[in-house]
Amino acid sequence: KKVIFSGMQATGIITLGNYIGALKNWVSLHEQYNCLFSVVDMHSITVRHNPAELRKRSRDLLTLYIAAGLDPEKNIIYYQSHVPAHAELAWILNCYTYMGELNRMTQYKEKSQKHEDNINAGLFTYPILMAADILLYQTDVVPVGNDQKQHLELARDIATRFNNIYGDVFKIPEPYFGKVGARVMSLQDPTKKMSKSDENTNAFISLLDEPDVIMKKVKRAVTDSDREIRYSEDKAGVKNLIDIYSAMTGMGIESAVANFEGKGYGDLKKEVGEAIVEGLRPLQTRFKELSADKEYINQVIKNNGEKASYLANKTLRKVKKKIGYPE
Ligand code: TYM
């Protein structure tokens, strides 16, 4: 079986963008692959954070992975910080990555503008840790949203460079983007991606939002001043709602558009809201049940962390040997 690796940050409750762009695809792929899904808590400290919150959010995120349908018996669902090999390989790969490459990362540029008072080295080398995450497990496929494309290309470049020097150490990973929803847009500004760190909470739907909150946020979504429901780049708000509808119902774009023929924006928003509420309902119910079962979650964290360590150390040992660390 081929290997899938992906991860999410626990900087807040994840959004519908994270769900449609990543988590939902993980669920649809996870039967055919050997999968590792990580809560990347080491990445989360590249911006200032509250320790108690990070602890809680990391646990909630890990629980959400399971609630969404990922089976921790068949997949490895774990905390990045529980596997020290990530940090070790990241250090080594630091020495095989050029400043120029990191300087070109658009996410770094955006984040350093946003966090001007804390442009730390970790924020800069963030993509190297991400490369280490992926390369440690000899990953074939990385299912992510569009915004991670550049980071993934860098991971491939680093792996190729390393292999060119030392022989075949790393598998070169391929990205996987979903058919729809690889980029879910903000409900308040459909030219921007939906982000959990948006100051305006109406801009995103959190996976744990109550049904009435979801309906309200969709109702307030920014569209445009005409009234025609068309799927087109020049109608970013409407297009985004149709994309979300299609992703949540599994209906193709054409049938989704046909479904809204002759209807108005009010109907569109109502139906999209309902599709989200219904789509998330099983996950939300399961999340509540799982959160109450502390023992079960603790056991998953322990077992799966050990499984991940075992696999990661295999690659790490090989790397250390290749670069000449004493045995
Ligand atoms: P993060 O935590 O920002 O996002 C997690 C996943 O959600 C996707 N995503 C979106 N997809 C569609 N529309 C959106 N509006 C949207 N917002 C986010 C992201 O593309 C991602 O797939 N650096 C990564 C985490 C990471 C990782 C890894 C991912 C660390 N190591 C190794 C894959 C492999 C990040 O910050 O994602």
PDB file of N, CA and C in Angstrom, residues 134-187:
ATOM      1  N   ILE A 134       6.806  15.108   6.034  1.00  0.00           N
ATOM      2  CA  ILE A 134       6.405  14.288   4.888  1.00  0.00           C
ATOM      3  C   ILE A 134       7.461  13.229   4.566  1.00  0.00           C
ATOM      4  N   LEU A 135       8.723  13.661   4.556  1.00  0.00           N
ATOM      5  CA  LEU A 135       9.788  12.766   4.076  1.00  0.00           C
ATOM      6  C   LEU A 135      10.115  11.647   5.066  1.00  0.00           C
ATOM      7  N   LEU A 136       9.851  11.884   6.332  1.00  0.00           N
ATOM      8  CA  LEU A 136      10.133  10.872   7.364  1.00  0.00           C
ATOM      9  C   LEU A 136       9.407   9.563   7.121  1.00  0.00           C
ATOM     10  N   TYR A 137       8.237   9.644   6.485  1.00  0.00           N
ATOM     11  CA  TYR A 137       7.408   8.441   6.349  1.00  0.00           C
ATOM     12  C   TYR A 137       7.413   7.860   4.944  1.00  0.00           C
ATOM     13  N   GLN A 138       8.372   8.281   4.121  1.00  0.00           N
ATOM     14  CA  GLN A 138       8.456   7.777   2.736  1.00  0.00           C
ATOM     15  C   GLN A 138       7.093   7.925   2.052  1.00  0.00           C
ATOM     16  N   THR A 139       6.545   9.137   2.201  1.00  0.00           N
ATOM     17  CA  THR A 139       5.187   9.429   1.740  1.00  0.00           C
ATOM     18  C   THR A 139       5.066   9.456   0.213  1.00  0.00           C
ATOM     19  N   ASP A 140       4.013   8.820  -0.294  1.00  0.00           N
ATOM     20  CA  ASP A 140       3.733   8.885  -1.730  1.00  0.00           C
ATOM     21  C   ASP A 140       2.852  10.077  -2.067  1.00  0.00           C
ATOM     22  N   VAL A 141       1.820  10.290  -1.260  1.00  0.00           N
ATOM     23  CA  VAL A 141       0.800  11.269  -1.601  1.00  0.00           C
ATOM     24  C   VAL A 141       0.479  12.177  -0.403  1.00  0.00           C
ATOM     25  N   VAL A 142       0.361  13.485  -0.695  1.00  0.00           N
ATOM     26  CA  VAL A 142       0.036  14.451   0.362  1.00  0.00           C
ATOM     27  C   VAL A 142      -1.244  15.202  -0.004  1.00  0.00           C
ATOM     28  N   PRO A 143      -2.373  14.835   0.582  1.00  0.00           N
ATOM     29  CA  PRO A 143      -3.616  15.543   0.265  1.00  0.00           C
ATOM     30  C   PRO A 143      -3.715  16.857   1.046  1.00  0.00           C
ATOM     31  N   VAL A 144      -3.712  17.962   0.315  1.00  0.00           N
ATOM     32  CA  VAL A 144      -3.750  19.300   0.930  1.00  0.00           C
ATOM     33  C   VAL A 144      -4.603  20.244   0.090  1.00  0.00           C
ATOM     34  N   GLY A 145      -4.880  21.415   0.636  1.00  0.00           N
ATOM     35  CA  GLY A 145      -5.518  22.480  -0.135  1.00  0.00           C
ATOM     36  C   GLY A 145      -4.473  23.190  -0.989  1.00  0.00           C
ATOM     37  N   ASN A 146      -4.950  24.004  -1.905  1.00  0.00           N
ATOM     38  CA  ASN A 146      -4.078  24.712  -2.846  1.00  0.00           C
ATOM     39  C   ASN A 146      -2.996  25.569  -2.200  1.00  0.00           C
ATOM     40  N   ASP A 147      -3.312  26.118  -1.031  1.00  0.00           N
ATOM     41  CA  ASP A 147      -2.363  27.046  -0.406  1.00  0.00           C
ATOM     42  C   ASP A 147      -1.060  26.357   0.025  1.00  0.00           C
ATOM     43  N   GLN A 148      -1.031  25.030   0.024  1.00  0.00           N
ATOM     44  CA  GLN A 148       0.185  24.325   0.442  1.00  0.00           C
ATOM     45  C   GLN A 148       1.048  23.887  -0.738  1.00  0.00           C
ATOM     46  N   LYS A 149       0.637  24.258  -1.932  1.00  0.00           N
ATOM     47  CA  LYS A 149       1.306  23.815  -3.148  1.00  0.00           C
ATOM     48  C   LYS A 149       2.802  24.172  -3.155  1.00  0.00           C
ATOM     49  N   GLN A 150       3.078  25.407  -2.826  1.00  0.00           N
ATOM     50  CA  GLN A 150       4.463  25.864  -2.868  1.00  0.00           C
ATOM     51  C   GLN A 150       5.330  25.139  -1.840  1.00  0.00           C
ATOM     52  N   HIS A 151       4.767  24.919  -0.648  1.00  0.00           N
ATOM     53  CA  HIS A 151       5.502  24.188   0.387  1.00  0.00           C
ATOM     54  C   HIS A 151       5.818  22.766  -0.067  1.00  0.00           C
ATOM     55  N   LEU A 152       4.873  22.184  -0.762  1.00  0.00           N
ATOM     56  CA  LEU A 152       5.071  20.817  -1.225  1.00  0.00           C
ATOM     57  C   LEU A 152       6.141  20.729  -2.306  1.00  0.00           C
ATOM     58  N   GLU A 153       6.159  21.741  -3.166  1.00  0.00           N
ATOM     59  CA  GLU A 153       7.202  21.765  -4.194  1.00  0.00           C
ATOM     60  C   GLU A 153       8.572  21.882  -3.546  1.00  0.00           C
ATOM     61  N   LEU A 154       8.652  22.679  -2.497  1.00  0.00           N
ATOM     62  CA  LEU A 154       9.932  22.809  -1.796  1.00  0.00           C
ATOM     63  C   LEU A 154      10.337  21.458  -1.182  1.00  0.00           C
ATOM     64  N   ALA A 155       9.383  20.766  -0.577  1.00  0.00           N
ATOM     65  CA  ALA A 155       9.690  19.457   0.020  1.00  0.00           C
ATOM     66  C   ALA A 155      10.252  18.514  -1.047  1.00  0.00           C
ATOM     67  N   ARG A 156       9.657  18.565  -2.227  1.00  0.00           N
ATOM     68  CA  ARG A 156      10.148  17.713  -3.321  1.00  0.00           C
ATOM     69  C   ARG A 156      11.554  18.126  -3.741  1.00  0.00           C
ATOM     70  N   ASP A 157      11.803  19.435  -3.805  1.00  0.00           N
ATOM     71  CA  ASP A 157      13.139  19.912  -4.183  1.00  0.00           C
ATOM     72  C   ASP A 157      14.194  19.492  -3.162  1.00  0.00           C
ATOM     73  N   ILE A 158      13.852  19.615  -1.891  1.00  0.00           N
ATOM     74  CA  ILE A 158      14.813  19.240  -0.844  1.00  0.00           C
ATOM     75  C   ILE A 158      15.121  17.740  -0.928  1.00  0.00           C
ATOM     76  N   ALA A 159      14.069  16.946  -1.104  1.00  0.00           N
ATOM     77  CA  ALA A 159      14.248  15.493  -1.174  1.00  0.00           C
ATOM     78  C   ALA A 159      15.110  15.110  -2.373  1.00  0.00           C
ATOM     79  N   THR A 160      14.837  15.749  -3.501  1.00  0.00           N
ATOM     80  CA  THR A 160      15.598  15.444  -4.715  1.00  0.00           C
ATOM     81  C   THR A 160      17.069  15.811  -4.526  1.00  0.00           C
ATOM     82  N   ARG A 161      17.294  16.968  -3.928  1.00  0.00           N
ATOM     83  CA  ARG A 161      18.671  17.416  -3.701  1.00  0.00           C
ATOM     84  C   ARG A 161      19.396  16.420  -2.798  1.00  0.00           C
ATOM     85  N   PHE A 162      18.745  16.015  -1.735  1.00  0.00           N
ATOM     86  CA  PHE A 162      19.355  15.086  -0.788  1.00  0.00           C
ATOM     87  C   PHE A 162      19.657  13.750  -1.480  1.00  0.00           C
ATOM     88  N   ASN A 163      18.698  13.268  -2.237  1.00  0.00           N
ATOM     89  CA  ASN A 163      18.884  11.996  -2.950  1.00  0.00           C
ATOM     90  C   ASN A 163      20.018  12.069  -3.969  1.00  0.00           C
ATOM     91  N   ASN A 164      20.153  13.240  -4.598  1.00  0.00           N
ATOM     92  CA  ASN A 164      21.221  13.378  -5.590  1.00  0.00           C
ATOM     93  C   ASN A 164      22.595  13.254  -4.951  1.00  0.00           C
ATOM     94  N   ILE A 165      22.696  13.651  -3.700  1.00  0.00           N
ATOM     95  CA  ILE A 165      23.983  13.549  -3.009  1.00  0.00           C
ATOM     96  C   ILE A 165      24.200  12.150  -2.423  1.00  0.00           C
ATOM     97  N   TYR A 166      23.149  11.611  -1.787  1.00  0.00           N
ATOM     98  CA  TYR A 166      23.350  10.406  -0.967  1.00  0.00           C
ATOM     99  C   TYR A 166      22.698   9.135  -1.510  1.00  0.00           C
ATOM    100  N   GLY A 167      22.104   9.212  -2.678  1.00  0.00           N
ATOM    101  CA  GLY A 167      21.396   8.027  -3.189  1.00  0.00           C
ATOM    102  C   GLY A 167      19.938   8.073  -2.760  1.00  0.00           C
ATOM    103  N   ASP A 168      19.184   7.035  -3.071  1.00  0.00           N
ATOM    104  CA  ASP A 168      17.744   7.083  -2.818  1.00  0.00           C
ATOM    105  C   ASP A 168      17.404   6.930  -1.351  1.00  0.00           C
ATOM    106  N   VAL A 169      17.284   8.054  -0.672  1.00  0.00           N
ATOM    107  CA  VAL A 169      16.933   8.015   0.746  1.00  0.00           C
ATOM    108  C   VAL A 169      15.447   8.305   0.911  1.00  0.00           C
ATOM    109  N   PHE A 170      14.978   9.338   0.196  1.00  0.00           N
ATOM    110  CA  PHE A 170      13.585   9.767   0.352  1.00  0.00           C
ATOM    111  C   PHE A 170      12.756   9.444  -0.872  1.00  0.00           C
ATOM    112  N   LYS A 171      11.521   9.080  -0.641  1.00  0.00           N
ATOM    113  CA  LYS A 171      10.519   8.995  -1.690  1.00  0.00           C
ATOM    114  C   LYS A 171      10.129  10.436  -2.051  1.00  0.00           C
ATOM    115  N   ILE A 172       9.944  10.714  -3.342  1.00  0.00           N
ATOM    116  CA  ILE A 172       9.518  12.069  -3.739  1.00  0.00           C
ATOM    117  C   ILE A 172       7.983  12.126  -3.711  1.00  0.00           C
ATOM    118  N   PRO A 173       7.418  12.926  -2.813  1.00  0.00           N
ATOM    119  CA  PRO A 173       5.962  12.922  -2.627  1.00  0.00           C
ATOM    120  C   PRO A 173       5.191  13.699  -3.692  1.00  0.00           C
ATOM    121  N   GLU A 174       3.984  13.237  -3.981  1.00  0.00           N
ATOM    122  CA  GLU A 174       3.093  13.928  -4.919  1.00  0.00           C
ATOM    123  C   GLU A 174       1.985  14.628  -4.139  1.00  0.00           C
ATOM    124  N   PRO A 175       1.605  15.835  -4.569  1.00  0.00           N
ATOM    125  CA  PRO A 175       0.454  16.472  -3.907  1.00  0.00           C
ATOM    126  C   PRO A 175      -0.855  15.870  -4.423  1.00  0.00           C
ATOM    127  N   TYR A 176      -1.892  15.991  -3.637  1.00  0.00           N
ATOM    128  CA  TYR A 176      -3.230  15.613  -4.090  1.00  0.00           C
ATOM    129  C   TYR A 176      -4.191  16.736  -3.717  1.00  0.00           C
ATOM    130  N   PHE A 177      -4.835  17.308  -4.741  1.00  0.00           N
ATOM    131  CA  PHE A 177      -5.855  18.335  -4.483  1.00  0.00           C
ATOM    132  C   PHE A 177      -7.206  17.774  -4.878  1.00  0.00           C
ATOM    133  N   GLY A 178      -8.215  18.076  -4.108  1.00  0.00           N
ATOM    134  CA  GLY A 178      -9.562  17.580  -4.411  1.00  0.00           C
ATOM    135  C   GLY A 178     -10.122  18.208  -5.677  1.00  0.00           C
ATOM    136  N   LYS A 179     -11.181  17.605  -6.215  1.00  0.00           N
ATOM    137  CA  LYS A 179     -11.787  18.124  -7.452  1.00  0.00           C
ATOM    138  C   LYS A 179     -12.427  19.482  -7.220  1.00  0.00           C
ATOM    139  N   VAL A 180     -13.207  19.595  -6.167  1.00  0.00           N
ATOM    140  CA  VAL A 180     -13.744  20.919  -5.805  1.00  0.00           C
ATOM    141  C   VAL A 180     -13.280  21.276  -4.406  1.00  0.00           C
ATOM    142  N   GLY A 181     -13.187  22.575  -4.165  1.00  0.00           N
ATOM    143  CA  GLY A 181     -12.932  23.025  -2.798  1.00  0.00           C
ATOM    144  C   GLY A 181     -11.487  23.032  -2.371  1.00  0.00           C
ATOM    145  N   ALA A 182     -10.546  22.950  -3.316  1.00  0.00           N
ATOM    146  CA  ALA A 182      -9.139  23.029  -2.937  1.00  0.00           C
ATOM    147  C   ALA A 182      -8.815  24.421  -2.399  1.00  0.00           C
ATOM    148  N   ARG A 183      -9.720  25.342  -2.649  1.00  0.00           N
ATOM    149  CA  ARG A 183      -9.570  26.687  -2.109  1.00  0.00           C
ATOM    150  C   ARG A 183     -10.957  27.236  -1.783  1.00  0.00           C
ATOM    151  N   VAL A 184     -11.362  27.086  -0.546  1.00  0.00           N
ATOM    152  CA  VAL A 184     -12.639  27.623  -0.092  1.00  0.00           C
ATOM    153  C   VAL A 184     -12.399  29.070   0.321  1.00  0.00           C
ATOM    154  N   MET A 185     -13.259  29.968  -0.139  1.00  0.00           N
ATOM    155  CA  MET A 185     -13.013  31.384   0.081  1.00  0.00           C
ATOM    156  C   MET A 185     -13.755  31.922   1.306  1.00  0.00           C
ATOM    157  N   SER A 186     -13.274  33.062   1.786  1.00  0.00           N
ATOM    158  CA  SER A 186     -13.903  33.743   2.915  1.00  0.00           C
ATOM    159  C   SER A 186     -15.343  34.105   2.562  1.00  0.00           C
ATOM    160  N   LEU A 187     -16.242  33.986   3.537  1.00  0.00           N
ATOM    161  CA  LEU A 187     -17.644  34.343   3.283  1.00  0.00           C
ATOM    162  C   LEU A 187     -17.829  35.862   3.245  1.00  0.00           C
TER     163      LEU A 187
END
